[in-house]
Coordinates of C-alpha atoms in Angstrom, one line a residue:
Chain A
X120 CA 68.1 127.8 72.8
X121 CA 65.3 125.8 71.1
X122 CA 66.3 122.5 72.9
X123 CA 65.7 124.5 76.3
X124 CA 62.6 126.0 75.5
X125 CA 61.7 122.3 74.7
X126 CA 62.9 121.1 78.0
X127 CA 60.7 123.4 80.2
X128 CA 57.6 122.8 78.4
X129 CA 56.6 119.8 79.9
X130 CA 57.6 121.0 84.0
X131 CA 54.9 124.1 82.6
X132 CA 52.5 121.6 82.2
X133 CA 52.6 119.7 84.5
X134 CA 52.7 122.6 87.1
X135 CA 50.0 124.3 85.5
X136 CA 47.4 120.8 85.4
X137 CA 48.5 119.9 88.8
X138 CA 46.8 123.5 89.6
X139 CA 44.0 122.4 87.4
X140 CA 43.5 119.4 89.0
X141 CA 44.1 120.9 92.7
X142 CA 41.4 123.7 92.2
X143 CA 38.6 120.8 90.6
X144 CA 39.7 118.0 93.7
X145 CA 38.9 120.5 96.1
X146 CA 40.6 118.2 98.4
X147 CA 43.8 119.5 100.2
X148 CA 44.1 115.8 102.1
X149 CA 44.8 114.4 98.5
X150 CA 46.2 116.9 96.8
X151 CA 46.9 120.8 98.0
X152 CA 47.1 123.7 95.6
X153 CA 50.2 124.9 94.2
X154 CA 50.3 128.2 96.6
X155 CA 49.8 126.1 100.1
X156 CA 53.1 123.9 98.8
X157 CA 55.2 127.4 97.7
X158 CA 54.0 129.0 101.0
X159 CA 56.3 125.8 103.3
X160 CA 59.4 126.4 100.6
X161 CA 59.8 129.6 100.8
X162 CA 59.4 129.3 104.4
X163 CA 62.3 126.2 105.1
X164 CA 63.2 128.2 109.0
X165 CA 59.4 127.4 109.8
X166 CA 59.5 124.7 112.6
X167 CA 57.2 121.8 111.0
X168 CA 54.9 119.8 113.4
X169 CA 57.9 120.2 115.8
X170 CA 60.2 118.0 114.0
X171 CA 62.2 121.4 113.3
X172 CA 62.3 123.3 109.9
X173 CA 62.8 121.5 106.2
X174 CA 66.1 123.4 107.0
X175 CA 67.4 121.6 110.3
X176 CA 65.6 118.1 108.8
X177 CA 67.5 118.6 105.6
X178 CA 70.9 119.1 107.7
X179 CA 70.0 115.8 109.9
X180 CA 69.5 114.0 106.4
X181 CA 72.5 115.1 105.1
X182 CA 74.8 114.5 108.0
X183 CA 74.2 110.8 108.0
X184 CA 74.5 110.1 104.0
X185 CA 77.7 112.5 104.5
X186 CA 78.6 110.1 107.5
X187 CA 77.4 107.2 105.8
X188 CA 79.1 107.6 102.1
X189 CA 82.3 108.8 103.6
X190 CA 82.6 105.8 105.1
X191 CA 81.4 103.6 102.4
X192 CA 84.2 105.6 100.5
X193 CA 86.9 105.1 102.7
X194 CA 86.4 101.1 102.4
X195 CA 85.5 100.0 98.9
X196 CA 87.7 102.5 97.0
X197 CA 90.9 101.1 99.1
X198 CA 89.6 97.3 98.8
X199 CA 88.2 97.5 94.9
X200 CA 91.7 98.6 94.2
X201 CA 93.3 95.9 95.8
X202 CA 90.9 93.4 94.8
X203 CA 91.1 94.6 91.3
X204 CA 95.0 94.5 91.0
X205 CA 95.6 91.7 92.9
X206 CA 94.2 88.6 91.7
X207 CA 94.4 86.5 94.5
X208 CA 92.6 89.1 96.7
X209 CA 89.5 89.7 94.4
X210 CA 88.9 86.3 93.9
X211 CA 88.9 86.0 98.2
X212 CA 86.2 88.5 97.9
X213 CA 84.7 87.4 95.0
X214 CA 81.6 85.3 96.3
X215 CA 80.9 86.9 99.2
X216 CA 80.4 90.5 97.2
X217 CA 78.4 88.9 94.6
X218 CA 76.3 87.2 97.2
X219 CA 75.7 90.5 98.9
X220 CA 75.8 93.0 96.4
X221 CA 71.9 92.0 95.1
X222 CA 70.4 93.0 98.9
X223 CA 68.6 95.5 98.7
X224 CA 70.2 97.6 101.5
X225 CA 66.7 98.4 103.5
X226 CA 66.6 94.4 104.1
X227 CA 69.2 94.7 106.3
X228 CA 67.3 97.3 108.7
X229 CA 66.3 94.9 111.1
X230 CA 69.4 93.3 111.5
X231 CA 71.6 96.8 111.9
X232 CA 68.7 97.6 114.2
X233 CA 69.5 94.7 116.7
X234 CA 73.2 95.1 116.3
X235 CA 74.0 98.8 116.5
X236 CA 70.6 99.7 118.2
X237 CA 68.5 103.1 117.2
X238 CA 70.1 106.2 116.0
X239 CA 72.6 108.0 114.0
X240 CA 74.7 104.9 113.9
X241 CA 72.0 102.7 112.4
X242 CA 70.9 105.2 109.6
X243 CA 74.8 105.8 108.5
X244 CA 75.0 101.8 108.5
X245 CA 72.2 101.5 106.4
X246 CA 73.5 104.6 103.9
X247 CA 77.1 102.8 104.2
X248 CA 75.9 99.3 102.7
X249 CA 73.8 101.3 100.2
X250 CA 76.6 103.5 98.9
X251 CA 79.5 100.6 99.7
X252 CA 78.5 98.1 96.2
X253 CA 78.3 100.7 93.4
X254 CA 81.7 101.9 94.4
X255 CA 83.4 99.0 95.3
X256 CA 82.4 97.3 91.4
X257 CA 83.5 100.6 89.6
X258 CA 86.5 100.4 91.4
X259 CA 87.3 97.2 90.6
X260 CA 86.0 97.4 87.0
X261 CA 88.2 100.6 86.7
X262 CA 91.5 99.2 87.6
X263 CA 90.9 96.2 85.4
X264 CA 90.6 98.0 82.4
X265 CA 93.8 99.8 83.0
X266 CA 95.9 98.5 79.2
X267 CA 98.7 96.9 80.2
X268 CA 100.5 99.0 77.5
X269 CA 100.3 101.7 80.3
X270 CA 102.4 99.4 82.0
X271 CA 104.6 98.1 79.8
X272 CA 105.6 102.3 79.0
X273 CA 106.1 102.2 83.1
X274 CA 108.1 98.9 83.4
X275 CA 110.5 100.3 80.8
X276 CA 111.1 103.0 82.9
X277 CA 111.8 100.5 85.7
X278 CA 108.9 101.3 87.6
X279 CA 108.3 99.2 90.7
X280 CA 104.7 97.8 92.1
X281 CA 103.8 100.7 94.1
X282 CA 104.8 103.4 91.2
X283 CA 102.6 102.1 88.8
X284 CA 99.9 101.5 91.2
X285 CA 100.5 105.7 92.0
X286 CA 101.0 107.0 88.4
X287 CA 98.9 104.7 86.6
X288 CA 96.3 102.5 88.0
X289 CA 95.0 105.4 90.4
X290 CA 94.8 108.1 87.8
X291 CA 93.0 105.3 85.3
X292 CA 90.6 104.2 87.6
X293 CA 90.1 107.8 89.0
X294 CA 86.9 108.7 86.6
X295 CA 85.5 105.1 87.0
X296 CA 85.7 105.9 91.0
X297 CA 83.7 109.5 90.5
X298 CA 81.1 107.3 88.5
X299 CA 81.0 104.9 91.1
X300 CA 80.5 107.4 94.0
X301 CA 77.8 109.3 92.2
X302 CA 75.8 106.1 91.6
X303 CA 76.4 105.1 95.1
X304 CA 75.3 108.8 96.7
X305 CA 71.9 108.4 94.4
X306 CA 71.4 105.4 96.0
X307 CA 72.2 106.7 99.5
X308 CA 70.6 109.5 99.0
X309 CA 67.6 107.0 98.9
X310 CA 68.3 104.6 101.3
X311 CA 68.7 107.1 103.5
X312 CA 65.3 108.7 103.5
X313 CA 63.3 105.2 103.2
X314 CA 65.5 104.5 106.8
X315 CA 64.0 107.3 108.3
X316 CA 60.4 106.7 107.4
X317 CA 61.6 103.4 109.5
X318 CA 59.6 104.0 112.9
X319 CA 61.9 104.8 115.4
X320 CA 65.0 104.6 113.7
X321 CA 65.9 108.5 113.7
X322 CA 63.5 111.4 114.6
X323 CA 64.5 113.8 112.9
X324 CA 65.1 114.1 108.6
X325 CA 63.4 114.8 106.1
X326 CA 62.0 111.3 105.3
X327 CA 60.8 111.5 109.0
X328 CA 59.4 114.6 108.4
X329 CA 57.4 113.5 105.4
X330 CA 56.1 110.2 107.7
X331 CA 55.6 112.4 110.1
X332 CA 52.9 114.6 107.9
X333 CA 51.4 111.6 106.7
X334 CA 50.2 110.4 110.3
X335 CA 48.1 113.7 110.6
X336 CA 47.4 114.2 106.7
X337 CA 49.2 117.0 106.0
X338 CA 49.9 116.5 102.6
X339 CA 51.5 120.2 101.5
X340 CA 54.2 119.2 104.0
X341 CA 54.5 115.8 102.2
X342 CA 54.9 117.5 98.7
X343 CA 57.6 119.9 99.9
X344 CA 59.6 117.5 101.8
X345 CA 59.3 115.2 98.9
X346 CA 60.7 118.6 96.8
X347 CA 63.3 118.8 98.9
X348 CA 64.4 115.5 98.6
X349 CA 64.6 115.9 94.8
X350 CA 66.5 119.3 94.7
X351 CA 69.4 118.1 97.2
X352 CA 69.3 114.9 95.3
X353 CA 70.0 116.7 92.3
X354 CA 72.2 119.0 93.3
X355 CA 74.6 116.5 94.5
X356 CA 74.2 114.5 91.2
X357 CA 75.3 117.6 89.3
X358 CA 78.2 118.4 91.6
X359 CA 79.5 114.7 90.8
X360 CA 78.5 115.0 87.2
X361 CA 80.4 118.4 87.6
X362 CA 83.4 116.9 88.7
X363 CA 83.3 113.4 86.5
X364 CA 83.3 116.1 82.9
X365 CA 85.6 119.2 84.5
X366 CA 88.1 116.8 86.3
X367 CA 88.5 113.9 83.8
X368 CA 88.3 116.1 80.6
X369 CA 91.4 113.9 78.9
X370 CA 88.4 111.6 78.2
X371 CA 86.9 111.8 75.4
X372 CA 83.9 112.6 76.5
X373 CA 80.7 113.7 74.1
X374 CA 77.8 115.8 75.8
Chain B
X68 CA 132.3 98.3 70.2
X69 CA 129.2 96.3 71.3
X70 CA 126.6 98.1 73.1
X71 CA 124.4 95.1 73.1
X72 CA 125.4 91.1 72.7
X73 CA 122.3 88.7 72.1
X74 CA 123.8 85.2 72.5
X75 CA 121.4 81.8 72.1
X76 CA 118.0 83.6 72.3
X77 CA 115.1 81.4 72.8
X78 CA 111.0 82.3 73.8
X79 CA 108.6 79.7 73.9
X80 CA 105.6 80.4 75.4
X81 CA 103.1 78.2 77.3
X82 CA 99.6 78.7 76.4
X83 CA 96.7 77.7 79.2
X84 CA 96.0 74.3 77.5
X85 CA 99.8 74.0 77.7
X86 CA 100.4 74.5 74.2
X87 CA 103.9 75.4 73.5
X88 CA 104.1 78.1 70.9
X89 CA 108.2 79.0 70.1
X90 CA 108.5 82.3 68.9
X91 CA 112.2 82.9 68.3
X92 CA 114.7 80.2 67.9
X93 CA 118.2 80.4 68.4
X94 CA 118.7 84.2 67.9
X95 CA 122.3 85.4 67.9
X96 CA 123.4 89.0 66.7
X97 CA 125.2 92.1 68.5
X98 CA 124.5 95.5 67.9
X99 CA 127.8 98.4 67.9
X100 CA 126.9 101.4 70.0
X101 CA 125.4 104.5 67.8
X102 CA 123.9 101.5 64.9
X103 CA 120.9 101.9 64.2
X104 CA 119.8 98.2 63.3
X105 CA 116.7 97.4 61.2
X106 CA 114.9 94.3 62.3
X107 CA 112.8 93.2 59.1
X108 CA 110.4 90.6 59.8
X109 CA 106.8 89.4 58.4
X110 CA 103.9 90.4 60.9
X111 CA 103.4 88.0 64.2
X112 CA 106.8 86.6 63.3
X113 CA 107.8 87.1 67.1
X114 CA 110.3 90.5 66.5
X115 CA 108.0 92.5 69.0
X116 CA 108.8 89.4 71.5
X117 CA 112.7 89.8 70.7
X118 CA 112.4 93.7 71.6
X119 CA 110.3 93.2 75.1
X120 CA 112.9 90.9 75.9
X121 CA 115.5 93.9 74.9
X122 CA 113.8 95.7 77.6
X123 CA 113.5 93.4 80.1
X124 CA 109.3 93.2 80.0
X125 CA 109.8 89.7 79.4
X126 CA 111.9 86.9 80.3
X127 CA 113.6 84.6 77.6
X128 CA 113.2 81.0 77.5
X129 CA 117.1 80.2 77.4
X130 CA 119.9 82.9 75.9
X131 CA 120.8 85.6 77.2
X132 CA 121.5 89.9 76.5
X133 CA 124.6 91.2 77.5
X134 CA 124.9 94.5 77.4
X135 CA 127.9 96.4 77.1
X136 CA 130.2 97.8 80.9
X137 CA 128.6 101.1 81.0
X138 CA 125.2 100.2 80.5
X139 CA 125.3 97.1 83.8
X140 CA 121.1 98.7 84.5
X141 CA 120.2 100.0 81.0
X142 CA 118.2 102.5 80.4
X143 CA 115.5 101.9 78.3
X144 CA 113.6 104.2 75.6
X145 CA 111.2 102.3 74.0
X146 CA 108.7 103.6 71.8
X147 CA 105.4 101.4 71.4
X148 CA 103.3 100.8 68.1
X149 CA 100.4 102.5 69.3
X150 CA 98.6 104.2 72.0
X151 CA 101.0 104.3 74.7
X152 CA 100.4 107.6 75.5
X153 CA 99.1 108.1 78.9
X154 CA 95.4 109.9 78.6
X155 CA 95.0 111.9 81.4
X156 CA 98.5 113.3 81.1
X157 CA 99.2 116.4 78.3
X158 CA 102.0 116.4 76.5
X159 CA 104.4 117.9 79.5
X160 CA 103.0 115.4 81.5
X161 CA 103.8 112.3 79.1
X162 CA 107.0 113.5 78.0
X163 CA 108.2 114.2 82.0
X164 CA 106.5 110.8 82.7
X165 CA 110.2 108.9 83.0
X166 CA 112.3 111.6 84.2
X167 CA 109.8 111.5 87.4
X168 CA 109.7 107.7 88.0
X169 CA 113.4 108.6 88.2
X170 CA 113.2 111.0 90.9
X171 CA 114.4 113.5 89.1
X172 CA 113.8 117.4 90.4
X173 CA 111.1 119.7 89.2
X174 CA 113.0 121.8 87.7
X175 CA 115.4 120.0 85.9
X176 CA 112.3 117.8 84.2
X177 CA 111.0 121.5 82.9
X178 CA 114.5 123.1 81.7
X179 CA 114.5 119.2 80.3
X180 CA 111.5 118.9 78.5
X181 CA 111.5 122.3 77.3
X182 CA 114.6 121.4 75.0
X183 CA 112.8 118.0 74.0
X184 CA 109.7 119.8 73.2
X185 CA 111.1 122.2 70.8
X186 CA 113.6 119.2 69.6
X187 CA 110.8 117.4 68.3
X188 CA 108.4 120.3 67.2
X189 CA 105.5 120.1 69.7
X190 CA 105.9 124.2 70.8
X191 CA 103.1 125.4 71.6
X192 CA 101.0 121.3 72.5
X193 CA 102.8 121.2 76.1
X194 CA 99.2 121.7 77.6
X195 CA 97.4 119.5 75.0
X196 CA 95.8 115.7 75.8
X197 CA 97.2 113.1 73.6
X198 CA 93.2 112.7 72.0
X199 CA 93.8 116.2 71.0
X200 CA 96.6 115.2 68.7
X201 CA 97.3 113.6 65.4
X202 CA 99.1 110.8 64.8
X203 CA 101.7 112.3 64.0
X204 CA 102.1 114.2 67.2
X205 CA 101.2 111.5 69.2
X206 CA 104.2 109.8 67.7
X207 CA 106.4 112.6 68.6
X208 CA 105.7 113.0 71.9
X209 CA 106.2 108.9 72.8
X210 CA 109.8 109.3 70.9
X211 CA 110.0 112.4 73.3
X212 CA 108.9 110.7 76.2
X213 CA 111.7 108.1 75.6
X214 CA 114.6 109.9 74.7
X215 CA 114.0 111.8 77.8
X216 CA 115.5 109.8 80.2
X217 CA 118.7 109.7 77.6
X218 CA 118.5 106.3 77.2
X219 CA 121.0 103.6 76.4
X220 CA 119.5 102.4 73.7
X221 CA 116.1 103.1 71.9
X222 CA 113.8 100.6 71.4
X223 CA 111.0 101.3 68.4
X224 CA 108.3 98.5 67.9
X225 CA 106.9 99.4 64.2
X226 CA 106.5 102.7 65.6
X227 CA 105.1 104.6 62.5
X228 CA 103.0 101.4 61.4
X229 CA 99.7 103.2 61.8
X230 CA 100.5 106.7 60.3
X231 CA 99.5 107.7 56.8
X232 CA 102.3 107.5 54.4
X233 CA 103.5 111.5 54.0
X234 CA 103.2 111.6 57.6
X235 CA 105.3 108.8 57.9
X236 CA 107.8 109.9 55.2
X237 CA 108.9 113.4 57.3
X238 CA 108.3 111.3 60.6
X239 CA 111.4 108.7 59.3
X240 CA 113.1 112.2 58.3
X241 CA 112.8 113.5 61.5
X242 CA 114.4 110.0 63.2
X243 CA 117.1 110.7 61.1
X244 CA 118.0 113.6 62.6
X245 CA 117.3 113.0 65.5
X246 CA 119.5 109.9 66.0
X247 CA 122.5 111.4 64.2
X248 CA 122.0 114.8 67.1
X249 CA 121.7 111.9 69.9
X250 CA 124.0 109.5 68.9
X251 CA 121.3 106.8 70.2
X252 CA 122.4 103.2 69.4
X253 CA 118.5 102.2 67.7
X254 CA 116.6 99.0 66.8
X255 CA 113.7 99.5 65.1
X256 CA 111.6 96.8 64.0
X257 CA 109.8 96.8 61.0
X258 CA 107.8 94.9 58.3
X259 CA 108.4 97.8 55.6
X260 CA 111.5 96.9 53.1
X261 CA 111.3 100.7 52.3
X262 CA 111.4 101.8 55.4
X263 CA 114.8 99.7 56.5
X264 CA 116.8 100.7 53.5
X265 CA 115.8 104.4 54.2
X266 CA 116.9 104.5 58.1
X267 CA 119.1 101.9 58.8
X268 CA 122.6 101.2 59.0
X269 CA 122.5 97.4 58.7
X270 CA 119.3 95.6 58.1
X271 CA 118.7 91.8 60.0
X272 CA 116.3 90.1 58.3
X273 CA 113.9 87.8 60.3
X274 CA 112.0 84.4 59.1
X275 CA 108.9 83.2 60.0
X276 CA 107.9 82.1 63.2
X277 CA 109.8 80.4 65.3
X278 CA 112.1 83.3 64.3
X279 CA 115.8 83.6 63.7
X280 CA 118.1 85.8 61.6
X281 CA 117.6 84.8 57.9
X282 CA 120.0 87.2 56.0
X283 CA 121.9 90.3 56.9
X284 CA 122.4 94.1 55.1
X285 CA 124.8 96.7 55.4
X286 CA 123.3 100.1 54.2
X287 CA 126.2 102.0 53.3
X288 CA 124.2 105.0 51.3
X289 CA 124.4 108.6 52.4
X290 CA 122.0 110.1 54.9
X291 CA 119.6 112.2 54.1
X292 CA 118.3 109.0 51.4
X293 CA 117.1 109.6 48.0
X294 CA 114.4 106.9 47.9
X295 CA 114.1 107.4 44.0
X296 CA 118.0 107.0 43.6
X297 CA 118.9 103.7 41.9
X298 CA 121.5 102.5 44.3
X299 CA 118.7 103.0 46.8
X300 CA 116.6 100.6 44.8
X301 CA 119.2 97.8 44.3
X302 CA 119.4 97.6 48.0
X303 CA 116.0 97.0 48.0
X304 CA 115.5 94.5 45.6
X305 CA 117.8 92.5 47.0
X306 CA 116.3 92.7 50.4
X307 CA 113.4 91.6 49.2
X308 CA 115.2 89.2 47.3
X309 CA 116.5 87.4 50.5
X310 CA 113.4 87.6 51.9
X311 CA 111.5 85.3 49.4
X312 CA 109.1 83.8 52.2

């Protein structure tokens, strides 16, 4: 009880001096007051300089990480298992991932923008290379770690390739995975917005929306969008976080 | 009869720098179905080698391990030194681990395990994790786990090596009984003199590396053992008598 009353005393603070500082600015261009900011959330089916509400721009957002990461799933965690368990494979791959892997993903918007052209597709490619590394190494690392006692205990029951692969490399490596995916949604989650402050890359989002508010100095709109941002952001963090301790309890894992 | 013939053994392994390190060196010895055989060796002497060739998880250099006609694919139950337990599987879930790599049906795994569980005294831990358990437990349930696919033979690797001494005491008690229920032929490696006299029926003892079979011991005493009795410490001192490294 004591810990969370010192968790919420700085947020308090900082709410209250923003206020503070708000009121003595006198400047709503650099920062607005508290109640113009609360007055656009509690408001989200408000159409917003007619990009659509922070509802319908938080859907658009969503859609393309949800596009963008299930894709970036659907390759790495097949390929980091068979680069991790096969030697021969992950050394193939070995350069070339390493050689990518340190890009940061919005250097590749110019490129994805004159091979897949504006749109949806461009903003899910960028969110796919974001989300793509992260997974791909913890998959790896995951089924590299498995102890080849695990193994052994399956060989004696003269499991072949593909059973151990099912009941023990998968199931090992399935908490590194989680970890993996949650790191790479963060950084999706980020890409994604950056690529839609991109000009002309998608209108509509909430990163578009924020651009959007900065061109005519609307700077409430700014804050909330950039609120937004952060709550989805966390919410989805918890729900993997959620998963990683409920799911994977057999690890001992200390809070 | 012979459940098990091990003619000519050999296991030399080649390092990366092409080192050659020999490990066991013309091993010969059978073992008669229902013995359970002591293998008595000094630590890294190469008896946990001998045994994972036993269950085919490695290959030997020359030699080879007959078993007997009923047994032409063994069965293997082996039981590791430690933490073989799979983690994200409870108790159930180890214990049924075999029976399901061997296709068997649901419910025959639960009316199975249901008699292993209470045969080995984990009532009431089928839902537990194996970090939620003792050593002791965690022993049981890998003993569980391997008699479960009632195996030809069991294989223990210095299975109680890492337990404190009481627990280890009613553990070796418990093996007892549970081999003369099962009728398992056994071979149980060991570095503990104490510990061969008090399970075994015959004791090989092993020299250093490259190993091979030094001396022999039959155990004739009565089961349960009286560790304290004097006959019972005459077989012991002359173990360790042959040992003499």
């Amino acid at each position: 009880m004591n810990r969370r009353i010192t968790k919420i005393v700085l947020p308090i603070v900082i709410i209250i001096s923003w206020e503070l500082l708000a009121i003595y600015i006198n400047n709503p261009w650099k920062l607005p007051q508290l109640g113009s900011v609360i007055s656009i959330l509690i408001h989200p089916t408000n159409n917003l300089l007619s990009t659509g509400s922070l509802i319908d721009n938080s859907y658009y957002s969503l859609l393309r990480v949800v596009l963008g990461f299930g894709l970036g799933c659907i390759i790495s965690i097949p390929l980091g298992i068979v680069m991790g368990w096969y030697k021969l494979l992950g050394d193939l791959f070995d350069y070339v991932i390493e050689l990518l892997r340190p890009i940061p993903p919005l250097a590749w918007i110019p490129l994805i923008l004159a091979w897949v052209g504006l749109g949806l597709r461009s903003a899910v490619f960028i969110i796919f290379i974001g989300a793509f590394f992260p997974i791909l190494i913890n998959t790896i690392e995951g089924v590299k770690s498995v102890n080849s006692a695990y193994i052994d205990v399956a060989k004696t029951f003269n499991a072949k390739g593909y059973d151990i692969l099912k009941k023990i490399v998968i199931p090992h490596s399935a908490p590194y995975i989680i970890t993996g995916m949650r790191i790479g949604m963060g950084i999706a989650w980020m890409c994604l917005v950056a690529a839609e402050m991109m000009p002309g890359i998608a209108p509509s989002g909430l990163g578009y929306l924020i651009w959007q508010a900065n061109t005519i100095g609307q700077v409430s709109i700014i804050i909330a969008g950039i609120i937004y941002i952060g709550i989805i952001g966390l919410v989805i963090d918890r729900s993997f976080k959620y998963l990683e301790t409920r799911q994977f309890s057999w690890r001992d894992v200390k809070n | 009869m012979n459940k098990l013939e091990i003619q000519q053994l050999n296991k030399t392994f080649v390092s990366e720098k092409n080192n050659k390190i020999n490990v066991i060196k013309d091993m010969n010895f059978a073992v008669k179905e229902g013995e359970f055989l002591c293998l008595l060796g000094p630590s890294g002497c190469g008896k946990t080698t001998l045994l994972r060739i036993i269950a085919n998880l490695e290959n030997p250099t020359s030699g080879i391990v007959t078993w007997d006609q009923n047994s032409i694919q063994p069965k293997i139950g082996f039981v590791f030194q430690e933490h073989s337990l799979l983690p994200w599987r409870t108790v159930y879930g180890n214990i049924a681990f075999g029976l399901e790599l061997l296709g068997k049906e649901k419910e025959e795994i639960q009316k199975e395990i249901k008699r292993l569980i209470s045969f080995v005294n984990l009532k009431g831990f089928e839902n537990s994790y194996p970090r939620e358990l003792s050593g002791g437990m965690q022993k049981r349930v890998a003993i569980a786990r391997a008699l479960a696919v009632n195996p030809d033979i069991l294989l223990m690797d210095e299975p109680f090596v890492s337990l404190d001494a009481q627990t280890r005491n009613t553990l070796q008690k418990e093996l007892v009984k549970i081999w003369k229920k099962t009728n398992k032929t056994v071979i149980f490696i060991t570095h503990n003199v104490d510990e061969a006299v008090y399970l075994s029926d015959r004791v090989l003892i092993l020299t250093q590396r490259p190993t091979s079979i030094k001396a022999e011991a039959n155990i004739l005493l009565q089961r349960p053992r009286d560790r304290t009795s004097i006959d019972f410490i005459n077989i012991r001192k002359d173990i360790l008598s042959k040992m003499n490294y």
